[in-house]
CSV table of N, CA and C in Angstrom, one decimal:
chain,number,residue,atom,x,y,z
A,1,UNK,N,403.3,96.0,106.6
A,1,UNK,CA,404.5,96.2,107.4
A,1,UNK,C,405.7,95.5,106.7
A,2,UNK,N,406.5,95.8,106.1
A,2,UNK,CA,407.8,95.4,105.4
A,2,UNK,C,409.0,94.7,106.2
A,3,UNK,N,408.7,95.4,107.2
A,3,UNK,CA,409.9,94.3,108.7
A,3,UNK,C,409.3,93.6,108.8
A,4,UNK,N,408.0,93.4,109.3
A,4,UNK,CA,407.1,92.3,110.1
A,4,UNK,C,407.4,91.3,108.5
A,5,UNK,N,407.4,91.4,107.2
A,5,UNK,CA,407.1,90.5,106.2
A,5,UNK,C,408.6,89.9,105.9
A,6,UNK,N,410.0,90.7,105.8
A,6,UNK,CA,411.0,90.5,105.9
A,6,UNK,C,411.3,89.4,107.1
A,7,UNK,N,411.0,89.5,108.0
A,7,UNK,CA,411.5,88.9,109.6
A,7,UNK,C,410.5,87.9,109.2
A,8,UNK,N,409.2,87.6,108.9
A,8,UNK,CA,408.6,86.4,109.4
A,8,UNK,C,409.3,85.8,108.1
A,9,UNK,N,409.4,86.1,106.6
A,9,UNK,CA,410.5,85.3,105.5
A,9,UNK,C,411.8,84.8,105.9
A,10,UNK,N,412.1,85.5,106.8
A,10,UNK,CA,414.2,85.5,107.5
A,10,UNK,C,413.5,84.0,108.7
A,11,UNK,N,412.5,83.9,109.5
A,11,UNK,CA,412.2,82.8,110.0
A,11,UNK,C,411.7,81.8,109.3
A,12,UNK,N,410.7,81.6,108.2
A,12,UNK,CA,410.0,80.9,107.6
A,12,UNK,C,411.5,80.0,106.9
A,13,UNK,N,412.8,80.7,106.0
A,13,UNK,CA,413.7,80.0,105.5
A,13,UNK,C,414.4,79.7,106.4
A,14,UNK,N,414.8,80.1,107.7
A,14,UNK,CA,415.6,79.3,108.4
A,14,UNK,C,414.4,77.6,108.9
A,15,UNK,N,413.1,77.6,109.0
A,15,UNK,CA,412.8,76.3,108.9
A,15,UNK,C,413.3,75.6,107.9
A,16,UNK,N,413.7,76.5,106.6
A,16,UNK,CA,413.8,75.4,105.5
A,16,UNK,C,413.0,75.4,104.5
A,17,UNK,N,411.6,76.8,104.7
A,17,UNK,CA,411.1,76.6,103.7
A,17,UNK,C,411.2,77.6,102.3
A,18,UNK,N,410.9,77.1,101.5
A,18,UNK,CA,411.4,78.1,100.1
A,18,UNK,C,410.4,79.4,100.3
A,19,UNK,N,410.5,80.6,100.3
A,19,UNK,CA,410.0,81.6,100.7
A,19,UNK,C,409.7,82.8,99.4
A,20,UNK,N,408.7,83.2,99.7
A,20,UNK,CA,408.3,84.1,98.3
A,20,UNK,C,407.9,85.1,99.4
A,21,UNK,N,408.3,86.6,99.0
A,21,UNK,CA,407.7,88.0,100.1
A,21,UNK,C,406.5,88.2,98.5
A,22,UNK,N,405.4,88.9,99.0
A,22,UNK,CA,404.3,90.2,98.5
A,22,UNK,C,404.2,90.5,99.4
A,23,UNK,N,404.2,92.3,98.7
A,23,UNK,CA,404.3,93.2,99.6
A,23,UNK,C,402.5,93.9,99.3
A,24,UNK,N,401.7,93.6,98.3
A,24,UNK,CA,400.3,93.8,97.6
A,24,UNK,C,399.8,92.2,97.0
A,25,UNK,N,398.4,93.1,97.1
A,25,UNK,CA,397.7,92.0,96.5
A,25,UNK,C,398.0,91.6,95.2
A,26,UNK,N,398.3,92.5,94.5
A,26,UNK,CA,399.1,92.2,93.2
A,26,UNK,C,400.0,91.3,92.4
A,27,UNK,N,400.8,91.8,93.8
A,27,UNK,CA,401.9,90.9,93.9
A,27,UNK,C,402.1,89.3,94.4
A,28,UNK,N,400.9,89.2,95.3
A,28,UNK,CA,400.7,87.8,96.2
A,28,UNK,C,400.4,87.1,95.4
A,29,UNK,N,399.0,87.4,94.3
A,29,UNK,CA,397.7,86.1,93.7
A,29,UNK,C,399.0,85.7,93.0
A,30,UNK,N,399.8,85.6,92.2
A,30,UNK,CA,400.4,85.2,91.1
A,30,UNK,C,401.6,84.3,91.9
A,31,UNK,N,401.8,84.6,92.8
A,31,UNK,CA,402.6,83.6,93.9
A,31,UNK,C,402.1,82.4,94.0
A,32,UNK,N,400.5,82.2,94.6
A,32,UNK,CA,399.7,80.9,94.0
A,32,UNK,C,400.7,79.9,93.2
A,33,UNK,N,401.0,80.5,92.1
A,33,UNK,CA,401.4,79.5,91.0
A,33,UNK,C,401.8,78.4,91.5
A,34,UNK,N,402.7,79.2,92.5
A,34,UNK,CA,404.1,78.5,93.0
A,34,UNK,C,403.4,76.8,93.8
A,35,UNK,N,402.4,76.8,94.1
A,35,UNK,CA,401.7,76.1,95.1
A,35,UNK,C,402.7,75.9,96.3
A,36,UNK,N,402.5,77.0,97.3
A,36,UNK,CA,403.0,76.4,98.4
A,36,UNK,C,402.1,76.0,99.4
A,37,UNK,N,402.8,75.6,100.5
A,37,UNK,CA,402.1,74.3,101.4
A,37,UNK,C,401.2,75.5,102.2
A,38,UNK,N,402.1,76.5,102.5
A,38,UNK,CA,401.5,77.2,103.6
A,38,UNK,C,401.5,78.8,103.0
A,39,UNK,N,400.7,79.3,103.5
A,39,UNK,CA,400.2,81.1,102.9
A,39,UNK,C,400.3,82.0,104.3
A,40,UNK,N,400.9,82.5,104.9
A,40,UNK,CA,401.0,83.2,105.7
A,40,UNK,C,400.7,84.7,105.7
A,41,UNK,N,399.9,85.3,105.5
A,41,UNK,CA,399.4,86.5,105.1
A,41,UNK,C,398.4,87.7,106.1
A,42,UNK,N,398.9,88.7,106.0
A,42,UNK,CA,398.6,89.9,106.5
A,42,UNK,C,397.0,89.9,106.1
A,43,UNK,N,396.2,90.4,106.8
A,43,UNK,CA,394.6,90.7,106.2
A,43,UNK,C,395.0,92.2,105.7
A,44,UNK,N,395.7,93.0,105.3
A,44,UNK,CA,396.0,94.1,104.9
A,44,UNK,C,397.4,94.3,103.8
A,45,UNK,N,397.0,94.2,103.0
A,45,UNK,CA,398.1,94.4,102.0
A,45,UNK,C,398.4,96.1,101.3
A,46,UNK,N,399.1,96.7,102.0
A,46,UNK,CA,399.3,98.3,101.5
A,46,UNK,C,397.6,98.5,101.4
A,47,UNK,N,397.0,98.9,102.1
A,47,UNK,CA,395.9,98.9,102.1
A,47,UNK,C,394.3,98.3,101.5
A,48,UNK,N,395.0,97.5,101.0
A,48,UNK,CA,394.2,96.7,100.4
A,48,UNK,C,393.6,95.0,101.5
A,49,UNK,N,392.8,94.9,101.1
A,49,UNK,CA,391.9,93.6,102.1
A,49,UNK,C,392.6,92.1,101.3
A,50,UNK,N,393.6,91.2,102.2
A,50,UNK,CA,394.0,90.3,101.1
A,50,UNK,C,392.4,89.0,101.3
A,51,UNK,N,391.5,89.2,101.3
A,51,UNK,CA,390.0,88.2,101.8
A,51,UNK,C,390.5,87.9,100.1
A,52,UNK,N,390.8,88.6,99.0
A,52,UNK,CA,390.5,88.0,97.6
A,52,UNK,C,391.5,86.7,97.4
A,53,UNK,N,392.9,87.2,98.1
A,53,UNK,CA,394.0,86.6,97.7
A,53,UNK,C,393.8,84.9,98.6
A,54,UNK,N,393.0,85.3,99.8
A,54,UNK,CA,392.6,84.4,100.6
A,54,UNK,C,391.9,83.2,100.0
A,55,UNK,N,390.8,84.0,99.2
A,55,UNK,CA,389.6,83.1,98.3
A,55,UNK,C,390.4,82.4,97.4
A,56,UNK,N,391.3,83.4,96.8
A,56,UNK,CA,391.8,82.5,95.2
A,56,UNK,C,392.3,80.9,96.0
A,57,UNK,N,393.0,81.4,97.1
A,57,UNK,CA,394.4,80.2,97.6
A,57,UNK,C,393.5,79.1,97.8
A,58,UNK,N,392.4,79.4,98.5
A,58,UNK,CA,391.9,78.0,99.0
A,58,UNK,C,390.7,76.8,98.0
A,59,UNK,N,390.8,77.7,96.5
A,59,UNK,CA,390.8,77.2,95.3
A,59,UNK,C,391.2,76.9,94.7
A,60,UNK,N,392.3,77.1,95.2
A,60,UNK,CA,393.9,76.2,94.3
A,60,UNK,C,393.8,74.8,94.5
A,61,UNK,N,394.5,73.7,93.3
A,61,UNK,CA,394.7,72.8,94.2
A,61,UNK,C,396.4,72.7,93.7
A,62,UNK,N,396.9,72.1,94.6
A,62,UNK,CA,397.0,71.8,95.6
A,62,UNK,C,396.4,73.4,96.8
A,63,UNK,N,396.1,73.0,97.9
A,63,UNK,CA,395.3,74.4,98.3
A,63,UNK,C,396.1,74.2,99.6
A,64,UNK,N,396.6,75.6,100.1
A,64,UNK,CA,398.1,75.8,100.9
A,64,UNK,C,396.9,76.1,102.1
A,65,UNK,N,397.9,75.6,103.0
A,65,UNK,CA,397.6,75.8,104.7
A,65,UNK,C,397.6,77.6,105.1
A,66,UNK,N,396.7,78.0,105.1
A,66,UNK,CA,396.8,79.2,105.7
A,66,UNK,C,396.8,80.0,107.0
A,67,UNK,N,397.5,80.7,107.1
A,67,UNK,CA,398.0,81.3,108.7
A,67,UNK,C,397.6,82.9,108.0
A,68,UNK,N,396.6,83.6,108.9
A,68,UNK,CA,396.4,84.8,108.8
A,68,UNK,C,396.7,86.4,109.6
A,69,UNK,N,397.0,87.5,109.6
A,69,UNK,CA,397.3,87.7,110.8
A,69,UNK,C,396.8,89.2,110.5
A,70,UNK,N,396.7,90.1,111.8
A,70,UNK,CA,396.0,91.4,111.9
A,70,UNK,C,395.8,92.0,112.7
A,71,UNK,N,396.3,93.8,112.6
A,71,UNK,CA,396.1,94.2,113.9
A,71,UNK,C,394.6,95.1,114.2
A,72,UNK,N,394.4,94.7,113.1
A,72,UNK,CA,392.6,95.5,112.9
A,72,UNK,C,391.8,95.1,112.4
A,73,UNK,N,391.6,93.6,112.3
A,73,UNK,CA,390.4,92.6,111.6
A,73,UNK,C,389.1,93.2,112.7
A,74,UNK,N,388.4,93.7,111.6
A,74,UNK,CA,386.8,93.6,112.1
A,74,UNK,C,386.0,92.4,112.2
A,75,UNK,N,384.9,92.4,113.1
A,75,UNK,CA,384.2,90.8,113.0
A,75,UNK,C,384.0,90.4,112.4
A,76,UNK,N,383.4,90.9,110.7
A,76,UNK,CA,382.7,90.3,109.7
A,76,UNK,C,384.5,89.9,109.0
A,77,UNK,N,384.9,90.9,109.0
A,77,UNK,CA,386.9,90.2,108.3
A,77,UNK,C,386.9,88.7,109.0
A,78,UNK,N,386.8,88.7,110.6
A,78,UNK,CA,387.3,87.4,111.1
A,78,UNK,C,386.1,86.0,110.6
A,79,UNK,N,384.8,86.6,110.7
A,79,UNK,CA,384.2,85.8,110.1
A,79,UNK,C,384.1,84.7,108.7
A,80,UNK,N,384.8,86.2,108.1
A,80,UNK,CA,385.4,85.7,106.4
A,80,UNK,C,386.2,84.9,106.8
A,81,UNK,N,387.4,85.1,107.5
A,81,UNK,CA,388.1,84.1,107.4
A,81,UNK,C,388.1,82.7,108.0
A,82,UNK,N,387.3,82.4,108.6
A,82,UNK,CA,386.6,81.5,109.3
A,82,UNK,C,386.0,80.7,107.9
A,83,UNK,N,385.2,81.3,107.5
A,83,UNK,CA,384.4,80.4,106.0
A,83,UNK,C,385.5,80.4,104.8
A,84,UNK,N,386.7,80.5,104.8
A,84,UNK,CA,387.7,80.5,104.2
A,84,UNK,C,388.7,79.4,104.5
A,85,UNK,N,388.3,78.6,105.8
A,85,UNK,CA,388.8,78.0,106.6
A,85,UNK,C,390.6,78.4,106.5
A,86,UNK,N,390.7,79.2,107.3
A,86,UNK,CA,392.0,79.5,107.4
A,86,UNK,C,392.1,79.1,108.8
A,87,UNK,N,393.5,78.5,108.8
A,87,UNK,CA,393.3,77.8,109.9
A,87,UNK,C,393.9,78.4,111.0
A,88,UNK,N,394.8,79.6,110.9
A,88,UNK,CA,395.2,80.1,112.2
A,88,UNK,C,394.6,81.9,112.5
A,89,UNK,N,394.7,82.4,113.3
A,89,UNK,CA,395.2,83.7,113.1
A,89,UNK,C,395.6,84.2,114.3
A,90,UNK,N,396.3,85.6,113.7
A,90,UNK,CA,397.5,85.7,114.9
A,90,UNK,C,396.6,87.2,115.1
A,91,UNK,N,396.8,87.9,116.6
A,91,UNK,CA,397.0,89.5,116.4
A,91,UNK,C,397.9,90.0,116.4
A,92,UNK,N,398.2,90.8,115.9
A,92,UNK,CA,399.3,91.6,116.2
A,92,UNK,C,399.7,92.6,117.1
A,93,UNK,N,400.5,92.9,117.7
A,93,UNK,CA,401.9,92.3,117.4
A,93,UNK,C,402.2,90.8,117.6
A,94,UNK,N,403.0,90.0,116.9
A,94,UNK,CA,402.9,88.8,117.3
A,94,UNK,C,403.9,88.5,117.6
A,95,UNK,N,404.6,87.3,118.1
A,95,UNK,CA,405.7,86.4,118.3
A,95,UNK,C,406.1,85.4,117.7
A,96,UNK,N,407.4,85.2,117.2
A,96,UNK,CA,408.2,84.4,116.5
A,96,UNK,C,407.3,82.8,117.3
A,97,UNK,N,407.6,82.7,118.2
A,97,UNK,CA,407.0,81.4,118.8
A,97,UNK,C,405.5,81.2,118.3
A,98,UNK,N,404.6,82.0,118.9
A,98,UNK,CA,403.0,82.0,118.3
A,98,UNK,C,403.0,81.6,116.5
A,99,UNK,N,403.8,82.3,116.0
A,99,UNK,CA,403.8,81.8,114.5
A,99,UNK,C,404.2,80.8,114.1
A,100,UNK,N,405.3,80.3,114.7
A,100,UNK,CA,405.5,78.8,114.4
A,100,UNK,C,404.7,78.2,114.9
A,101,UNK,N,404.3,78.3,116.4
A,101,UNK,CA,403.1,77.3,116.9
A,101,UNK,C,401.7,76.9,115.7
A,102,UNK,N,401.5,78.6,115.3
A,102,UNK,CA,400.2,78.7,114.5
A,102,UNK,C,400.5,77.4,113.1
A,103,UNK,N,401.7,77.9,112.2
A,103,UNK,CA,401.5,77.3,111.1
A,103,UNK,C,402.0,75.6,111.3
A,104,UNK,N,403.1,75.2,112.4
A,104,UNK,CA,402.8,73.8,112.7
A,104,UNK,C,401.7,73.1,112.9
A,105,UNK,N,400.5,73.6,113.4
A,105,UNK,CA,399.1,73.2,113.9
A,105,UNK,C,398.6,73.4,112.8
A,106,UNK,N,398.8,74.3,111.7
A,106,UNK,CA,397.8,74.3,110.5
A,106,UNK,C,398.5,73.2,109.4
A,107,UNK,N,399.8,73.0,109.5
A,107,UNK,CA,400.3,72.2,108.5
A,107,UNK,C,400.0,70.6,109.2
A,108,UNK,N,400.0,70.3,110.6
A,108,UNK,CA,399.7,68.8,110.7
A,108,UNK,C,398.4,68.6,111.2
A,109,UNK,N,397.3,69.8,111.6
A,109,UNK,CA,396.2,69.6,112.6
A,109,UNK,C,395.1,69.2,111.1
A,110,UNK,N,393.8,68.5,111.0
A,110,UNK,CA,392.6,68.5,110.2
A,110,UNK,C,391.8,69.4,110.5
A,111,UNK,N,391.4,70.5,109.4
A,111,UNK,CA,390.7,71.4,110.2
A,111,UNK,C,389.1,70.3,110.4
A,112,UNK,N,388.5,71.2,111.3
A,112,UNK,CA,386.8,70.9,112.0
A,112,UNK,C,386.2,70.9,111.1
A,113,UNK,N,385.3,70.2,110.0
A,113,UNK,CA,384.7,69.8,109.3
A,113,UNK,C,383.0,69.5,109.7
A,114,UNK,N,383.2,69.2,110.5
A,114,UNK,CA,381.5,69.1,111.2
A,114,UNK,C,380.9,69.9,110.8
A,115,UNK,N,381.1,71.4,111.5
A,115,UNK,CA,379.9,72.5,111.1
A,115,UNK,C,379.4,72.9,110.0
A,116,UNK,N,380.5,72.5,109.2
A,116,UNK,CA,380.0,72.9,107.8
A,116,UNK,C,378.8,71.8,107.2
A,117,UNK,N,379.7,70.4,107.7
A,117,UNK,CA,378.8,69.7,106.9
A,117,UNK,C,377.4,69.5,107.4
A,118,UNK,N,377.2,70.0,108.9
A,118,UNK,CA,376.3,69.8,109.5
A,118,UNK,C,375.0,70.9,108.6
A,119,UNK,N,375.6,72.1,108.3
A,119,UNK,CA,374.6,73.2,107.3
A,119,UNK,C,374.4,73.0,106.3
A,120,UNK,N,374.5,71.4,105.9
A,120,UNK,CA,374.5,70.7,104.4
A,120,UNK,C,373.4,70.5,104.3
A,121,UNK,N,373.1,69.7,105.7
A,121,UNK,CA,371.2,69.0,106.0
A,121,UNK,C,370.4,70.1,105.4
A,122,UNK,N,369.5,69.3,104.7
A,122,UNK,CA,368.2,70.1,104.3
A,122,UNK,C,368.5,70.9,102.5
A,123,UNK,N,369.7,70.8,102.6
A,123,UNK,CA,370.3,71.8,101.3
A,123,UNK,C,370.7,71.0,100.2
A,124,UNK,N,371.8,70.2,100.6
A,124,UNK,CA,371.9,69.1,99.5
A,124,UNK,C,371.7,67.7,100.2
A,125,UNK,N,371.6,66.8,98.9
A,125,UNK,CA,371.3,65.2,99.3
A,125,UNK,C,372.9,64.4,100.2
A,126,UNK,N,372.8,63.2,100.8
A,126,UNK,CA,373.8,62.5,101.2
A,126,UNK,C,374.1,62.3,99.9
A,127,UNK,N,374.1,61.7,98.6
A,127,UNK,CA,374.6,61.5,98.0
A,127,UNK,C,375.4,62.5,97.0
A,128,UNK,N,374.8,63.3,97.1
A,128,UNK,CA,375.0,65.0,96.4
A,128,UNK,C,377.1,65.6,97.5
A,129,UNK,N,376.6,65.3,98.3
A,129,UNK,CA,377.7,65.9,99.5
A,129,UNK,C,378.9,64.6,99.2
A,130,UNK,N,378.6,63.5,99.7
A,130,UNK,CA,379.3,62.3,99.3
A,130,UNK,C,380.1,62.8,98.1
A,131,UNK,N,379.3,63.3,96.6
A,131,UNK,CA,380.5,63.2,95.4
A,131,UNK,C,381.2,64.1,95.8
A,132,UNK,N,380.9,65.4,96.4
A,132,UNK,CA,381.7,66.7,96.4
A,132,UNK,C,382.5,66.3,97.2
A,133,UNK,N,382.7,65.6,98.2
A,133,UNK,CA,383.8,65.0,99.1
A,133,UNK,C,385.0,64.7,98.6
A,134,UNK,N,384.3,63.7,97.5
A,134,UNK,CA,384.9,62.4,97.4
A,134,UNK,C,385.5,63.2,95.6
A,135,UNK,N,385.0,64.5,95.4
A,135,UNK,CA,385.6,64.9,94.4
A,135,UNK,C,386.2,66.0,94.2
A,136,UNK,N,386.6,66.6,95.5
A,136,UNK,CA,387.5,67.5,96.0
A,136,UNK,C,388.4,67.0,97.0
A,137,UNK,N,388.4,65.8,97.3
A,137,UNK,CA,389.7,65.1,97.8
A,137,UNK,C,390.4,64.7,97.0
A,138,UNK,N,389.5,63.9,95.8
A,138,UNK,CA,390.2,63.5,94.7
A,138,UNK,C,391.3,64.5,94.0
A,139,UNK,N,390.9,65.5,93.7
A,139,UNK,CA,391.4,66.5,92.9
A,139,UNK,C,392.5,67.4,93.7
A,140,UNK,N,392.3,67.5,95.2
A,140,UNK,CA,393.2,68.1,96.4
A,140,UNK,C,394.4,66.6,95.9
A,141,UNK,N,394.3,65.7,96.1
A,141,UNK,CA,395.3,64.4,96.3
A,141,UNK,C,396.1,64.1,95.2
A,142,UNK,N,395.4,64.5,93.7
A,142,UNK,CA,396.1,64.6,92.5
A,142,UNK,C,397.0,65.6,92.6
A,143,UNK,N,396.8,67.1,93.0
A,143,UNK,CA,397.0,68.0,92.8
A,143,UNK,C,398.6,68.1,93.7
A,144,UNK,N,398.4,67.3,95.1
A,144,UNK,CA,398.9,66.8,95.6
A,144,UNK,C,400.3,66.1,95.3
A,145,UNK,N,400.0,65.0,94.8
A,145,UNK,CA,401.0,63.7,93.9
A,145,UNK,C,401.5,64.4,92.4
A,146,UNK,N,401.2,65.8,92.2
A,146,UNK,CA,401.5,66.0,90.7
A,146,UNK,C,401.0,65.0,89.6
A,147,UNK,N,399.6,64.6,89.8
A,147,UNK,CA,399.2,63.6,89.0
A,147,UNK,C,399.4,62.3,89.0
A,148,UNK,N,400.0,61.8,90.1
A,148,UNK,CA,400.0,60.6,90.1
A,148,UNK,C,399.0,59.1,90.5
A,149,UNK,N,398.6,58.7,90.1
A,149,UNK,CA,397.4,58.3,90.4
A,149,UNK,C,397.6,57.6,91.7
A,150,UNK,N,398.9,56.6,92.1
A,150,UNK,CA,399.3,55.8,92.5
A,150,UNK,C,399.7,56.5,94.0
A,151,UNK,N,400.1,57.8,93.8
A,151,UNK,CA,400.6,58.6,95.1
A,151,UNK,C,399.5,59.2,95.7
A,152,UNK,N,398.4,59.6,94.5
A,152,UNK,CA,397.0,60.1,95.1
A,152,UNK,C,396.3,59.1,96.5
A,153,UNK,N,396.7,57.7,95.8
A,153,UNK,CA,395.9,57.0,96.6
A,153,UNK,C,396.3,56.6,97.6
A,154,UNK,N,397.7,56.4,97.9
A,154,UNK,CA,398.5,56.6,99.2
A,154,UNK,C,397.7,57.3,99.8
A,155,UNK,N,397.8,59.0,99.7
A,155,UNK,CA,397.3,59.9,100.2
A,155,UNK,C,396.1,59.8,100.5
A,156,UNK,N,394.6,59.4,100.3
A,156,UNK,CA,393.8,58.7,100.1
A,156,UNK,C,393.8,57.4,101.0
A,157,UNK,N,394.0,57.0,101.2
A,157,UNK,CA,394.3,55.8,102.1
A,157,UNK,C,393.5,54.4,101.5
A,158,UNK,N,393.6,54.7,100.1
A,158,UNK,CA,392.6,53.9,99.1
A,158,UNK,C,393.7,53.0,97.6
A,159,UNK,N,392.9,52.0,97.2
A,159,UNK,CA,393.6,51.4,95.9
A,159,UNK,C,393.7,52.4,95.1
A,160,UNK,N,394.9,52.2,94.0
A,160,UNK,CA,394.5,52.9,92.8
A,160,UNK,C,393.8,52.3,91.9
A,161,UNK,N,393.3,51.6,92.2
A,161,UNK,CA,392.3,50.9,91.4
A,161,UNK,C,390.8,51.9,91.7
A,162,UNK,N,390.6,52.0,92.9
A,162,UNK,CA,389.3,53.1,93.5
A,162,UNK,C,389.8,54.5,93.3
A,163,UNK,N,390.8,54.9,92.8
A,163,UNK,CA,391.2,56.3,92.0
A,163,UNK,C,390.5,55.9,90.7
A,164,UNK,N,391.5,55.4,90.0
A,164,UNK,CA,390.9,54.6,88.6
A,164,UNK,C,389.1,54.7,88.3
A,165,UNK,N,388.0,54.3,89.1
A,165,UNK,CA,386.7,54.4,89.7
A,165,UNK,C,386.4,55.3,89.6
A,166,UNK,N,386.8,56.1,89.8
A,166,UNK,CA,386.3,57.5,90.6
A,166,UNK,C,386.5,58.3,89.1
A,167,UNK,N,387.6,57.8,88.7
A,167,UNK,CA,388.0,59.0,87.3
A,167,UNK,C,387.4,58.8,86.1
């Protein structure tokens, strides 16, 4: 829908944020580059399923807050996006207010981390899980700081010296 993507960009810049439209899948993945904070996206791109454009994003690092929305997600769609951890979704038709609500709560809320790690037991070791933590924060916090070791660890709530460690 090209109004619905025009109008939620016409609100997204009046927050202040720098705003990129796709109107396809095509067009979206290469937006990535840009690393923005937040991904606000349609589950339908000109007919196409954006679950790919979804995957790529949350492989990115720095990896953008995502707000999803849809007036015809099937259960296994909402499912996907659940293991994609996208953190909001809207139905449609939606409201200017619900969308801001949505991507404020995805830009400052932690997503729920429990359940996942809870389906860890039995599969991999504590210490096995521990590096992947502690090595996809690392790399989210770099990615973060544009490399800075010193802003990583800010972010991190740790020495740069225990960056240093780690690397």
């Amino acid at each position: 829908d090209l109004d619905l993507c025009r109008s939620i960009a016409e609100v997204a810049a009046g927050w202040g944020a720098e705003v990129s439209e796709a109107h396809s899948l095509e067009a979206a993945v290469p937006l990535l580059d840009t690393h923005p904070d937040v991904l606000i996206a349609d589950l339908w791109l000109q007919g196409a399923s954006a679950i790919p454009l979804l995957a790529a994003a949350v492989h990115r690092r720095p990896s953008p807050a995502i707000v999803a929305m849809s007036g015809q997600a099937s259960r296994e769609e909402t499912f996907q996006l659940g293991r994609l951890n996208v953190r909001a979704f809207l139905s449609k038709p939606l409201s200017i207010k619900l969308l801001e609500s949505a991507v404020e709560d995805a830009l400052e809320q932690p997503p729920d981390v429990e359940p996942w790690i809870v389906d860890l037991v039995g599969h991999d070791s504590l210490k096995g899980v521990q590096r992947k933590v502690r090595g996809t924060m690392l790399e989210e916090a770099l990615a973060r700081s544009e490399g800075s070791r010193s802003r990583a660890a800010r972010i991190l709530r740790v020495s740069r010296q225990a960056i240093q460690q780690v690397l």
